[in-house]
mmCIF file of C-alpha atoms and ligand atoms in Angstrom:
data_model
loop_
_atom_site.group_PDB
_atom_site.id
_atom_site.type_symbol
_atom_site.label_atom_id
_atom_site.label_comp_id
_atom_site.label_asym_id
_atom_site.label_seq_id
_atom_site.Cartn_x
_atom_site.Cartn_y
_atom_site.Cartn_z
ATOM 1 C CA UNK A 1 0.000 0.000 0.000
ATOM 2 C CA UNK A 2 1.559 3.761 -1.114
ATOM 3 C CA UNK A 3 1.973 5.488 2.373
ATOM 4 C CA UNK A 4 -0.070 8.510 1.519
ATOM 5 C CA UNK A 5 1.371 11.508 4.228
ATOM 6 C CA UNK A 6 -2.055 12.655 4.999
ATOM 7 C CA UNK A 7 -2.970 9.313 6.629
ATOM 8 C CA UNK A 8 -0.146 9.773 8.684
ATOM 9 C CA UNK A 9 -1.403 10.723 12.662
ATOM 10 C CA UNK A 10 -0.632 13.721 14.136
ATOM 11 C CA UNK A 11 -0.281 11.128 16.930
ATOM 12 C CA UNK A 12 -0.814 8.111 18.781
ATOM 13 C CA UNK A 13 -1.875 7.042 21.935
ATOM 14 C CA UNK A 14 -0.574 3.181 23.505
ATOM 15 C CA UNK A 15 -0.131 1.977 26.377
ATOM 16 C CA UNK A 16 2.766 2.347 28.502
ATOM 17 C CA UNK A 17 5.214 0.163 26.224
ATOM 18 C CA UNK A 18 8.224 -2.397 27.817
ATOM 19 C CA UNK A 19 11.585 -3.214 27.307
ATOM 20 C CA UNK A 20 11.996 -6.818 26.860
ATOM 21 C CA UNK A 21 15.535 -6.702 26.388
ATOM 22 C CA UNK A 22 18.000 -4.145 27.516
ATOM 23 C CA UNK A 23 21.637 -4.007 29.141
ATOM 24 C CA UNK A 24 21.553 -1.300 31.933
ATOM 25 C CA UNK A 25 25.410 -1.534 32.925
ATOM 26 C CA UNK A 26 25.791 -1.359 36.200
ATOM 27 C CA UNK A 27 27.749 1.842 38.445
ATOM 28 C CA UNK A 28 28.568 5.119 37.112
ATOM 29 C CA UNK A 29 27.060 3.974 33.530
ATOM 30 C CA UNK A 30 24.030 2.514 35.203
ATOM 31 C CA UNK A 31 23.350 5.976 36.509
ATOM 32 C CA UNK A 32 23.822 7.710 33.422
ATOM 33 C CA UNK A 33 21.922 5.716 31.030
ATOM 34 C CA UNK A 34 19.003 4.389 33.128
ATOM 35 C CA UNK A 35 16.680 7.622 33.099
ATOM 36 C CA UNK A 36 16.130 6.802 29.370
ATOM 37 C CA UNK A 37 14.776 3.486 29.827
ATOM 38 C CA UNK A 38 12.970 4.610 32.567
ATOM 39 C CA UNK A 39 11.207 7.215 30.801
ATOM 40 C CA UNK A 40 9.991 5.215 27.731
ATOM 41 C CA UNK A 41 9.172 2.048 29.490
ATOM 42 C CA UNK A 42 7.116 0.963 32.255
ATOM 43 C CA UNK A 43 9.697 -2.696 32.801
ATOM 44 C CA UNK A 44 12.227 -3.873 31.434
ATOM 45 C CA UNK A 45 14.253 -7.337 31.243
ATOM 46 C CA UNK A 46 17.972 -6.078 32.277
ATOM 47 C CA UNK A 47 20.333 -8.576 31.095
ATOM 48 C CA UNK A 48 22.499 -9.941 33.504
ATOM 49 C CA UNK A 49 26.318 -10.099 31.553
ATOM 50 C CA UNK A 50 27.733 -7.831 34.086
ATOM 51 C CA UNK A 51 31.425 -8.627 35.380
ATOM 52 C CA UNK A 52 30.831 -11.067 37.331
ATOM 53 C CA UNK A 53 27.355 -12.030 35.823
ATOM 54 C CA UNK A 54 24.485 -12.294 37.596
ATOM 55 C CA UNK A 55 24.433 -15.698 38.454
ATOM 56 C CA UNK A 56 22.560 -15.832 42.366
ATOM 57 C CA UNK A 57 19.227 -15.076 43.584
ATOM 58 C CA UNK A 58 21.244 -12.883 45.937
ATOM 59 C CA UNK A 59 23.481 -10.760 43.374
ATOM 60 C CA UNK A 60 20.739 -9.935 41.025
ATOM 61 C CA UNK A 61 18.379 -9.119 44.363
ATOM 62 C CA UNK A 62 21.484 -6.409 44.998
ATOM 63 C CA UNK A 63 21.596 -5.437 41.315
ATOM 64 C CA UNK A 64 17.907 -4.874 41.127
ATOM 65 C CA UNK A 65 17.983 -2.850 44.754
ATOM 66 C CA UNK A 66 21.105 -0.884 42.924
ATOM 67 C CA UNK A 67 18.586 -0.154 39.642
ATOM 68 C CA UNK A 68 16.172 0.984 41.643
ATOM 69 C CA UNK A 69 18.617 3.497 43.973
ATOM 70 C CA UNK A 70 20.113 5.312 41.182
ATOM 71 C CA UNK A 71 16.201 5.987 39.825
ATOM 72 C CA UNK A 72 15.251 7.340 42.979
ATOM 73 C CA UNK A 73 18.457 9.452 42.455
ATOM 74 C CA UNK A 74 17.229 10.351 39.178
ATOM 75 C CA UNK A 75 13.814 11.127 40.215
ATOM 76 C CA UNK A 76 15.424 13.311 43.344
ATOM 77 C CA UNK A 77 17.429 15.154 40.767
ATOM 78 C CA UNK A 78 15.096 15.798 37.651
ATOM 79 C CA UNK A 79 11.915 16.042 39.840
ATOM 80 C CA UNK A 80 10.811 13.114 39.133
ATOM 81 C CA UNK A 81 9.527 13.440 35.425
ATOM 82 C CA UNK A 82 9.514 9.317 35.420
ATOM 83 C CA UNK A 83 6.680 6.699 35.620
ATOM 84 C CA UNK A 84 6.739 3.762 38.084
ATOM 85 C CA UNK A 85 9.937 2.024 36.221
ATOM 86 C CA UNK A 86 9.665 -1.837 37.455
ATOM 87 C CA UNK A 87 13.243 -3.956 36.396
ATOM 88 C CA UNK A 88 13.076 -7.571 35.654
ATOM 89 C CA UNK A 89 15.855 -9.369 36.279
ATOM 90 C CA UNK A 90 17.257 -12.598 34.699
ATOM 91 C CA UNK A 91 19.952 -14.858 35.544
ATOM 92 C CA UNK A 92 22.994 -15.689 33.654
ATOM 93 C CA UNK A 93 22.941 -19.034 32.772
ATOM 94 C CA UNK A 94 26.752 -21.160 33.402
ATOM 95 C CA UNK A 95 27.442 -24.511 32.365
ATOM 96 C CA UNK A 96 27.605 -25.216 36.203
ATOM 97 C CA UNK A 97 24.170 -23.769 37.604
ATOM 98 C CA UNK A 98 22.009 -25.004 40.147
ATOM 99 C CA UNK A 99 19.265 -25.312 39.481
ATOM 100 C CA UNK A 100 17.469 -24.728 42.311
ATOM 101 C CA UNK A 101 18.945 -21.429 42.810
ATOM 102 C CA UNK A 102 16.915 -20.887 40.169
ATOM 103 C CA UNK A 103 14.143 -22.405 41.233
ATOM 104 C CA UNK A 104 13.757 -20.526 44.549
ATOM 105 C CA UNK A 105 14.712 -17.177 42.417
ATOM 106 C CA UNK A 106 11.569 -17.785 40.107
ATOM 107 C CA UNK A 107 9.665 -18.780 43.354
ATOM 108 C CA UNK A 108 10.693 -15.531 45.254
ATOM 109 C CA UNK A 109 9.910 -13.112 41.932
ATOM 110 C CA UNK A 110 13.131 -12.108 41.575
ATOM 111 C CA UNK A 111 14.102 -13.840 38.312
ATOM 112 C CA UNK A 112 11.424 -13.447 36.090
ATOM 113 C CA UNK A 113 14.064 -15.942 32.935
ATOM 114 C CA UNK A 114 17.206 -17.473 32.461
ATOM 115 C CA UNK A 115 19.791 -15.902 30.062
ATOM 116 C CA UNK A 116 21.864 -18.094 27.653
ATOM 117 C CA UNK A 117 24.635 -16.949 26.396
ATOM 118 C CA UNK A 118 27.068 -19.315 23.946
ATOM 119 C CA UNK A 119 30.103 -18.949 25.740
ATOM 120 C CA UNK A 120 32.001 -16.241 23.569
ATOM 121 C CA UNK A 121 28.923 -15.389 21.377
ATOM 122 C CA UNK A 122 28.946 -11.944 22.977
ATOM 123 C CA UNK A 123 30.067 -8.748 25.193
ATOM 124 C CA UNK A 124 30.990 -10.752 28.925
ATOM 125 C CA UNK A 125 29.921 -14.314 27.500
ATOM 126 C CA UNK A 126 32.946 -15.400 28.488
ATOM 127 C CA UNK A 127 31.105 -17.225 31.719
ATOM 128 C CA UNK A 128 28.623 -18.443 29.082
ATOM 129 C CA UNK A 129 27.470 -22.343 27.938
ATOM 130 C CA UNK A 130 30.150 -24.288 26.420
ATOM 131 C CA UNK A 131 27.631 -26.739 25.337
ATOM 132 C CA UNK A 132 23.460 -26.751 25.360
ATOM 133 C CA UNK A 133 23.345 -30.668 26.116
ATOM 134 C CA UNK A 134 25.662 -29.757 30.051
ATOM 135 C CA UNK A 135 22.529 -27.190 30.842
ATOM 136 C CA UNK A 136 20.160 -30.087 29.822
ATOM 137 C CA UNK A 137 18.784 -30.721 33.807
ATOM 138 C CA UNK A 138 18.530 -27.091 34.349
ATOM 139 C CA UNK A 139 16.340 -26.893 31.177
ATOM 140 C CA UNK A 140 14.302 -29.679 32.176
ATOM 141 C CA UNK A 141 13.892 -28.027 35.763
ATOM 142 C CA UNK A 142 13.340 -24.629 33.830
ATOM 143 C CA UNK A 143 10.454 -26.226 31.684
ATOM 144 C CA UNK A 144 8.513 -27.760 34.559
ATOM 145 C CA UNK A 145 8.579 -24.481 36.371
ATOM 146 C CA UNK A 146 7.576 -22.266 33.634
ATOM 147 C CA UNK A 147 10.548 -19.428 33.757
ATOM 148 C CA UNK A 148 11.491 -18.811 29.690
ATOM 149 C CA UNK A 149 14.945 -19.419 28.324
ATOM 150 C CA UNK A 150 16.001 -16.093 26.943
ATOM 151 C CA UNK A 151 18.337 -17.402 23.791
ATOM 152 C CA UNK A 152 21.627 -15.496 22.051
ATOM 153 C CA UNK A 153 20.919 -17.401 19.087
ATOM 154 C CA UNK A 154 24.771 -17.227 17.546
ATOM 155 C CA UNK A 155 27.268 -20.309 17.337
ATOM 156 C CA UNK A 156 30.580 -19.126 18.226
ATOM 157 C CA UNK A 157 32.744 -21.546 15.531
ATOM 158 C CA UNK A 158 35.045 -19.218 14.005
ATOM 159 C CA UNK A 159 34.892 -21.065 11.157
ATOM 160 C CA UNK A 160 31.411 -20.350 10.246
ATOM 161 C CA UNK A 161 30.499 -16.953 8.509
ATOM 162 C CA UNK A 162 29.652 -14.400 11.540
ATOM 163 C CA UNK A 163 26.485 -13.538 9.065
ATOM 164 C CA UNK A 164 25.365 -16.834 8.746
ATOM 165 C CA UNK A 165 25.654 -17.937 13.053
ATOM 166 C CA UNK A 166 21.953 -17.193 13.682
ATOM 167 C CA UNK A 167 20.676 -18.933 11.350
ATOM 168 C CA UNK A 168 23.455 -22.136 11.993
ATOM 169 C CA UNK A 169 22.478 -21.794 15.789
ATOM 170 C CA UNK A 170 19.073 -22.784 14.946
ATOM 171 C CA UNK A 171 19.190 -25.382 12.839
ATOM 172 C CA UNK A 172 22.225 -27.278 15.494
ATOM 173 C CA UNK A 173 21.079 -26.024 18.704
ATOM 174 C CA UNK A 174 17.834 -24.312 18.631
ATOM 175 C CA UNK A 175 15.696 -26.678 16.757
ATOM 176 C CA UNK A 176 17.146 -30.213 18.700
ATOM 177 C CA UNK A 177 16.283 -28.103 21.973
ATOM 178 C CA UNK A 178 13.184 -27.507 21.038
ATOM 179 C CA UNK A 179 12.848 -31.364 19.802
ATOM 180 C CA UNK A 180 13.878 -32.669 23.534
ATOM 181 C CA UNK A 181 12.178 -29.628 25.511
ATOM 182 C CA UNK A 182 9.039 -28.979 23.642
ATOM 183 C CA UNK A 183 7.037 -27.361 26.474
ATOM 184 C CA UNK A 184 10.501 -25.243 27.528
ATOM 185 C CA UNK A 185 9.395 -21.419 26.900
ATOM 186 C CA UNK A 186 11.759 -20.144 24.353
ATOM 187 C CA UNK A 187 12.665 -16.545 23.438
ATOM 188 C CA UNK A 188 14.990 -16.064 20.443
ATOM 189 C CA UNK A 189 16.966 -12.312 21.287
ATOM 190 C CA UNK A 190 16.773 -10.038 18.916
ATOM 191 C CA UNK A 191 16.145 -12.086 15.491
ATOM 192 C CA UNK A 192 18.244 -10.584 12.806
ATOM 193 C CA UNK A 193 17.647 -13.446 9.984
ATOM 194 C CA UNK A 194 14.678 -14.283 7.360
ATOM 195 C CA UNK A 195 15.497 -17.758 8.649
ATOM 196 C CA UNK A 196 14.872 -17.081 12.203
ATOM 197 C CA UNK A 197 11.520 -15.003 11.619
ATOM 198 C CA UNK A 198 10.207 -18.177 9.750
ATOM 199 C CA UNK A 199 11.254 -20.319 12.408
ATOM 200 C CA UNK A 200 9.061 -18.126 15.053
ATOM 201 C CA UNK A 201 6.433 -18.155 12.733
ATOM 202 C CA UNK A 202 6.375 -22.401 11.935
ATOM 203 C CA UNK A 203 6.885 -23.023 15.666
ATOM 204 C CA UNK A 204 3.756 -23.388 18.542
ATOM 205 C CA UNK A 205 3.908 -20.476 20.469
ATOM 206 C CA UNK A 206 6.063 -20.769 23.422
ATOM 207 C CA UNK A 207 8.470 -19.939 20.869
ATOM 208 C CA UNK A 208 8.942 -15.910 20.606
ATOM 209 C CA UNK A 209 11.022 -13.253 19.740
ATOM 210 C CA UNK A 210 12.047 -9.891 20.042
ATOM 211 C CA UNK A 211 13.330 -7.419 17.491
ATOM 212 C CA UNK A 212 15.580 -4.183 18.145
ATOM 213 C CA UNK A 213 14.724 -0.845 16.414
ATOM 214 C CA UNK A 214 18.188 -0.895 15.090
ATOM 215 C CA UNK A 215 17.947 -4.424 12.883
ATOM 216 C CA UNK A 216 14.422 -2.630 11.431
ATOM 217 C CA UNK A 217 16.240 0.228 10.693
ATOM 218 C CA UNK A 218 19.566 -0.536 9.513
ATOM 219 C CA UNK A 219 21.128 -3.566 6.993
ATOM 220 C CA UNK A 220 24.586 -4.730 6.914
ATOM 221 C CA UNK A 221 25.329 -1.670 4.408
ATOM 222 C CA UNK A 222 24.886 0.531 7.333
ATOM 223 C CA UNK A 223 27.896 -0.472 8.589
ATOM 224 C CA UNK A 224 30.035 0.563 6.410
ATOM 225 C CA UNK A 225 28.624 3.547 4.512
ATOM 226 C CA UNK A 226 31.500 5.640 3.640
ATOM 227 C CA UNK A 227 33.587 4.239 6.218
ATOM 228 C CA UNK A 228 33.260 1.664 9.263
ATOM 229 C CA UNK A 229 30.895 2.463 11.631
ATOM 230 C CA UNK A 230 31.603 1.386 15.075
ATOM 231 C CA UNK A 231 28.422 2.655 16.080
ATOM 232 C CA UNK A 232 26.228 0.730 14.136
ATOM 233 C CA UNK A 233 28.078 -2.346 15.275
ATOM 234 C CA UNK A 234 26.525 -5.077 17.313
ATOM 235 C CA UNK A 235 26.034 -8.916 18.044
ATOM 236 C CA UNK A 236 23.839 -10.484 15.999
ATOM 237 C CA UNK A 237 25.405 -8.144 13.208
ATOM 238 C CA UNK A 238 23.109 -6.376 10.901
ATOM 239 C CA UNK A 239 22.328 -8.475 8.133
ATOM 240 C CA UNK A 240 21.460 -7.792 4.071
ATOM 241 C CA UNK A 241 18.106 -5.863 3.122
ATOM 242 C CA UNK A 242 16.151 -9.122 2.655
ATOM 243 C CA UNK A 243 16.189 -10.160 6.458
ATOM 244 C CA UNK A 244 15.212 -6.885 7.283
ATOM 245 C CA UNK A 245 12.650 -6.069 5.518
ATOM 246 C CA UNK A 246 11.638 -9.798 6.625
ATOM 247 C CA UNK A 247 11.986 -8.362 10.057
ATOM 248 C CA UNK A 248 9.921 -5.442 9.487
ATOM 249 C CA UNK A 249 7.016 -7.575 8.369
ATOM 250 C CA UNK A 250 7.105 -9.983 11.557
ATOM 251 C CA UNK A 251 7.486 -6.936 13.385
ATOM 252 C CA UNK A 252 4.387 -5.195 12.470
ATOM 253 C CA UNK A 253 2.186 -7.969 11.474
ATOM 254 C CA UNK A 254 0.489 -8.205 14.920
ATOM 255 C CA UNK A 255 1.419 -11.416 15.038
ATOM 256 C CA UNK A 256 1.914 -12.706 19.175
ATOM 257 C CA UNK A 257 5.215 -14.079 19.004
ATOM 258 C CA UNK A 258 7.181 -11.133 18.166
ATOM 259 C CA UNK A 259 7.293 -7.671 20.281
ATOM 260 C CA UNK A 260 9.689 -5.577 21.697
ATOM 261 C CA UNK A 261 13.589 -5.395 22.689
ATOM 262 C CA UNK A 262 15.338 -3.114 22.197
ATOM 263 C CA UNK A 263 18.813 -4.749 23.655
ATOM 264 C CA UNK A 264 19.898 -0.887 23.618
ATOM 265 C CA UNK A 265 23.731 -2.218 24.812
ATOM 266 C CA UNK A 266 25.533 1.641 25.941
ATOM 267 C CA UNK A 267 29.566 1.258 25.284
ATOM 268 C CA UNK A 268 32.066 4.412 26.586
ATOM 269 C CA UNK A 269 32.532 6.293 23.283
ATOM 270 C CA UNK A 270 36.426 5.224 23.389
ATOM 271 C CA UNK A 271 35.605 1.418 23.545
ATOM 272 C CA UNK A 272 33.509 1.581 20.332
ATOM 273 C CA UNK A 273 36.024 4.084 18.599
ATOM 274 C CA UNK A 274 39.029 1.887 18.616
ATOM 275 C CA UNK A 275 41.105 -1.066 16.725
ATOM 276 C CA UNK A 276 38.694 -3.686 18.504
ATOM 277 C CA UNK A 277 35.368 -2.188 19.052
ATOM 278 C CA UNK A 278 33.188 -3.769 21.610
ATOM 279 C CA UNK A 279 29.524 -4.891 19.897
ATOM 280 C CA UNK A 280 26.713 -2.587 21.200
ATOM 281 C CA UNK A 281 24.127 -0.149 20.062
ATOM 282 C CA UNK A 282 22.580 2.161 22.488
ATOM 283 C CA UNK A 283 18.907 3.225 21.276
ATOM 284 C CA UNK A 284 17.820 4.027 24.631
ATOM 285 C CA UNK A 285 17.064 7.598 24.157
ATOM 286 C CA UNK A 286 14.648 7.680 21.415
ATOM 287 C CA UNK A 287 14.055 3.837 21.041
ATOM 288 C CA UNK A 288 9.812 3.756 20.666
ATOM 289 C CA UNK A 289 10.099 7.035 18.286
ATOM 290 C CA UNK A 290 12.951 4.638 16.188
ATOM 291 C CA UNK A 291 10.338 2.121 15.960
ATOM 292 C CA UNK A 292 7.432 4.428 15.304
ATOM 293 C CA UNK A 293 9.120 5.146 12.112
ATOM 294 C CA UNK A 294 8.850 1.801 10.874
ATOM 295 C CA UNK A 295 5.575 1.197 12.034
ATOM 296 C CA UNK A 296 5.105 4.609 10.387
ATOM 297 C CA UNK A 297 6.624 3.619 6.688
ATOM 298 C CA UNK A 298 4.483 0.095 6.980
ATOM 299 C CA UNK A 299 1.753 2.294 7.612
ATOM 300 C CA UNK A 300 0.933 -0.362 10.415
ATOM 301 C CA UNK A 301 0.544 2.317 13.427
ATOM 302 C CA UNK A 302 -2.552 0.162 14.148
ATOM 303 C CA UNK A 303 -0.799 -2.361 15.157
ATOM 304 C CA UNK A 304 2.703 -0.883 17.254
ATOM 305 C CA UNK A 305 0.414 -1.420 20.714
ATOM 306 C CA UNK A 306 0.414 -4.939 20.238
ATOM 307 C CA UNK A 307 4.027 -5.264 19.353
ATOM 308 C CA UNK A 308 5.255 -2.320 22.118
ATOM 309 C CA UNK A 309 3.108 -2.973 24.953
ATOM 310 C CA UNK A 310 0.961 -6.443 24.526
ATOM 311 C CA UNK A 311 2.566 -9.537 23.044
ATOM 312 C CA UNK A 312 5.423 -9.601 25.646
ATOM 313 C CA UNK A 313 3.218 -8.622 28.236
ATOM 314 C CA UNK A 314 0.976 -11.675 27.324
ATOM 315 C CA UNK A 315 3.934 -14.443 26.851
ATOM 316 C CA UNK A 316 5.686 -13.383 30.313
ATOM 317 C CA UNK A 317 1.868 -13.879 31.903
ATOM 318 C CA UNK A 318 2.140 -10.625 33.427
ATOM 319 C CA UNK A 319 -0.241 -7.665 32.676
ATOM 320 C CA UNK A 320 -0.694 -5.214 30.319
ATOM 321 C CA UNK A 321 0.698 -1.500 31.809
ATOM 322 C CA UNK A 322 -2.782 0.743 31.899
ATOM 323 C CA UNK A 323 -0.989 4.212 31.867
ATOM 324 C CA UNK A 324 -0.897 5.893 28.385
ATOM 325 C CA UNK A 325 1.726 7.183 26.523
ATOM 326 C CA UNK A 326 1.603 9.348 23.424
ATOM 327 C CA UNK A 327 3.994 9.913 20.364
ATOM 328 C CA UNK A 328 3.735 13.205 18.301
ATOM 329 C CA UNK A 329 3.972 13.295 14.895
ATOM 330 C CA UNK A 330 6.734 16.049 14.952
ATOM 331 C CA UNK A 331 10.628 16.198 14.915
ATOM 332 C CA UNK A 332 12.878 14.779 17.741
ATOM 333 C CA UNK A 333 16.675 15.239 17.672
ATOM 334 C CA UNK A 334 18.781 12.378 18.775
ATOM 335 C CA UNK A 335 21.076 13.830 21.638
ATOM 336 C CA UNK A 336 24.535 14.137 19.563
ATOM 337 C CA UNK A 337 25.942 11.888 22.615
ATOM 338 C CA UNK A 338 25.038 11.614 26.329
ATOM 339 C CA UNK A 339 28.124 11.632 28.989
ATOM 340 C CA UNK A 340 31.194 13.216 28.917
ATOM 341 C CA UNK A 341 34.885 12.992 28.287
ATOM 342 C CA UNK A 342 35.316 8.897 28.506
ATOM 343 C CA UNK A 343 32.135 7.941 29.939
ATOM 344 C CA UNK A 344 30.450 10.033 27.058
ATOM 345 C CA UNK A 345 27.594 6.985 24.372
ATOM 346 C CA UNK A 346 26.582 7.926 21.310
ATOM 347 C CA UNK A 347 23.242 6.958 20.396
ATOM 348 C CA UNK A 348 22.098 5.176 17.240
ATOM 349 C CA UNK A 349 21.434 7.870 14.893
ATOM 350 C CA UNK A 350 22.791 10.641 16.814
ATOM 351 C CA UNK A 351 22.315 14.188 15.990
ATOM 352 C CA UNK A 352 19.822 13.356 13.447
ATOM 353 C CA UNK A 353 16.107 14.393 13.454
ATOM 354 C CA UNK A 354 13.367 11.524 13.984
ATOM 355 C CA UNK A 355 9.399 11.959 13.177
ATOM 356 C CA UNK A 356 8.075 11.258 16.065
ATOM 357 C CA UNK A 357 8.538 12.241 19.599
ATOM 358 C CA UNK A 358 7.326 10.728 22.859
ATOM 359 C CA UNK A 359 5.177 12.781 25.244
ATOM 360 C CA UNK A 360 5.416 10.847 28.371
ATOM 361 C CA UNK A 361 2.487 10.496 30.573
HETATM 362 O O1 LIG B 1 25.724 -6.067 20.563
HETATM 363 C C1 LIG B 1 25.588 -6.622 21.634
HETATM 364 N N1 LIG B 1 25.915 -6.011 22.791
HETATM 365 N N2 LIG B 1 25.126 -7.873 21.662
HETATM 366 C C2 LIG B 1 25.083 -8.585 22.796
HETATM 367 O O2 LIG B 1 24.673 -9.711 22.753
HETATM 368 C C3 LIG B 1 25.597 -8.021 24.067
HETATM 369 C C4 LIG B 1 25.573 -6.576 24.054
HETATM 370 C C5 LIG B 1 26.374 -5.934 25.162
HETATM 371 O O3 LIG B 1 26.259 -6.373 26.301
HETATM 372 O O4 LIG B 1 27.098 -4.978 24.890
HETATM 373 ZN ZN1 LIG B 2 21.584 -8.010 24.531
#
């Protein structure tokens, strides 16, 4: 269908959306980047690959209590501009844990799912699972309990093609999982891959996924447009225009399975500008207006509740938010970066204008 621009809103009205995927950091860059997060969304899932990672009932209890002290900071500071922000916090799965610690953390509401990292897949993996089948009685304890697997669907073999891991990962270890733990809640992170969407879409639905505004925004071209871009790099890379546009139609197709994540992943400016750049993009600043966009060009605004504030809602079994937010149809500049001096992110697409802005409740 043509987009015609005076179908476009002047705005939109949703319910409070979530995060259900984000890095927060922890310390000096916890307090610095948290108040975006905060302000878009009413929870979040905050990954748990901090150094250590967050591995004990009693660690992420601490990190959650720390989340929540540095937001009362915030709110002290900036008068408290900021809904109710609730944290979710998951554990960081290791080829050696207990299962129930985990068990008692689900019990207790403190881990609301389990995080599995392929050991050197990612950004602090390194404490990650060497291999699926030594987490298999943890799954099986996982399954019967009902907390979901949260999945960094990459195989780390060097030898195959870093564009081609996600979709390797689930044909050798995603699909046999699924084969010997059918009724194990599954969410594949932040699907970059035609292959991957298709999966989601063949497979019952305790299979999910969630999508970051950056993969609907950006292919692997991105990367590289008149020069690298350390900015736009991050794990699963960005990959050629097909998948994306693949991803934009999962995205906004209201189907269940997919919502929400924006695994906005802030790195100090001078560990993304350097001869090994860590993988990371932070969106948290504008990350619903990014995806408003999309929504916007697939002329699909009828349908960004669902995937912003409804599907994950509904697969986690918790509630949909009831406060409102609203996005104007007008411009929003991208802060050029946030921070200063060493601690200073730049944001995905900083300094450039978006068309919509969020008018928080
Ligand atoms: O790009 C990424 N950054 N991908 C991940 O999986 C981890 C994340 C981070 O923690 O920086
Ligand atoms: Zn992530």
């Amino acid at each position: 269908m043509v987009s015609n621009q005076s179908e476009v809103p002047r705005s939109i009205t949703l319910r409070r959306p979530d995060d259900w995927h984000v890095h927060l950091r922890d310390g000096a860059m916890l307090a610095q980047v948290l108040r975006y997060t905060a302000r878009q969304f009413a929870r979040a899932i905050v990954m748990p690959n901090l150094l250590p990672p967050i591995r004990t009932v009693d660690t992420a209890r601490a990190y959650c209590a720390r989340i929540l002290a540095a937001l009362g900071r915030e709110a002290g500071l900036h008068g408290g501009d900021e809904g109710v922000f609730t944290p979710l916090m998951t554990c960081y799965l290791t080829d050696t844990t207990d299962p129930e610690e985990l068990a008692r953390g689900f019990a207790e509401g403190v881990f609301v799912a389990v995080k599995l990292y392929p050991a050197h897949a990612t950004t602090n993996s390194a404490f990650g699972v060497t291999d699926i089948r030594r987490v298999q009685p943890v799954l099986e304890r996982m399954a019967a309990i009902g907390i979901p697997l949260l999945v960094h669907g990459e195989v780390t073999d060097a030898a195959i093609d870093v564009f081609d891991r996600e979709a390797v990962f689930i044909e050798q270890v995603l699909d046999p999982l699924r084969r010997r733990l059918p009724e194990l809640k599954i969410v594949l992170e932040h699907v970059t891959t035609e292959e991957a969407v298709e999966y989601v879409q063949s497979a019952s639905a305790n299979l999910a996924a969630t999508i970051t505004a950056h993969h609907l925004q950006i292919n692997r071209n991105a990367l590289f447009a008149g020069g690298i871009r350390p900015h736009l790099y991050c794990l699963p890379i960005a990959k050629r225009e097909k998948h994306r546009q693949a991803l934009r139609r999962a995205a906004t197709s209201g189907d269940r399975r997919f919502f929400l994540g924006t695994d906005s992943a802030p790195h100090m400016q001078p560990a993304k500008e350097t001869a090994c750049g860590c993988a990371g993009i932070f969106t948290a600043p504008c990350a619903l207006e990014l995806y408003a966009e999309v929504f916007e060009e697939r002329t699909a605004l009828d349908r960004f509740e669902a995937f912003a504030a409804l599907n994950g809602a509904a697969f986690y079994g918790l509630p949909a938010n009831e406060e409102r937010v609203t996005l104007r149809h007008e411009p929003c500049v991208v802060p050029e970066r946030i921070g200063e001096g060493d601690m200073a992110v730049i944001p995905f697409r900083a300094g450039e204008t978006l068309r919509w802005r969020l008018i928080p409740s």
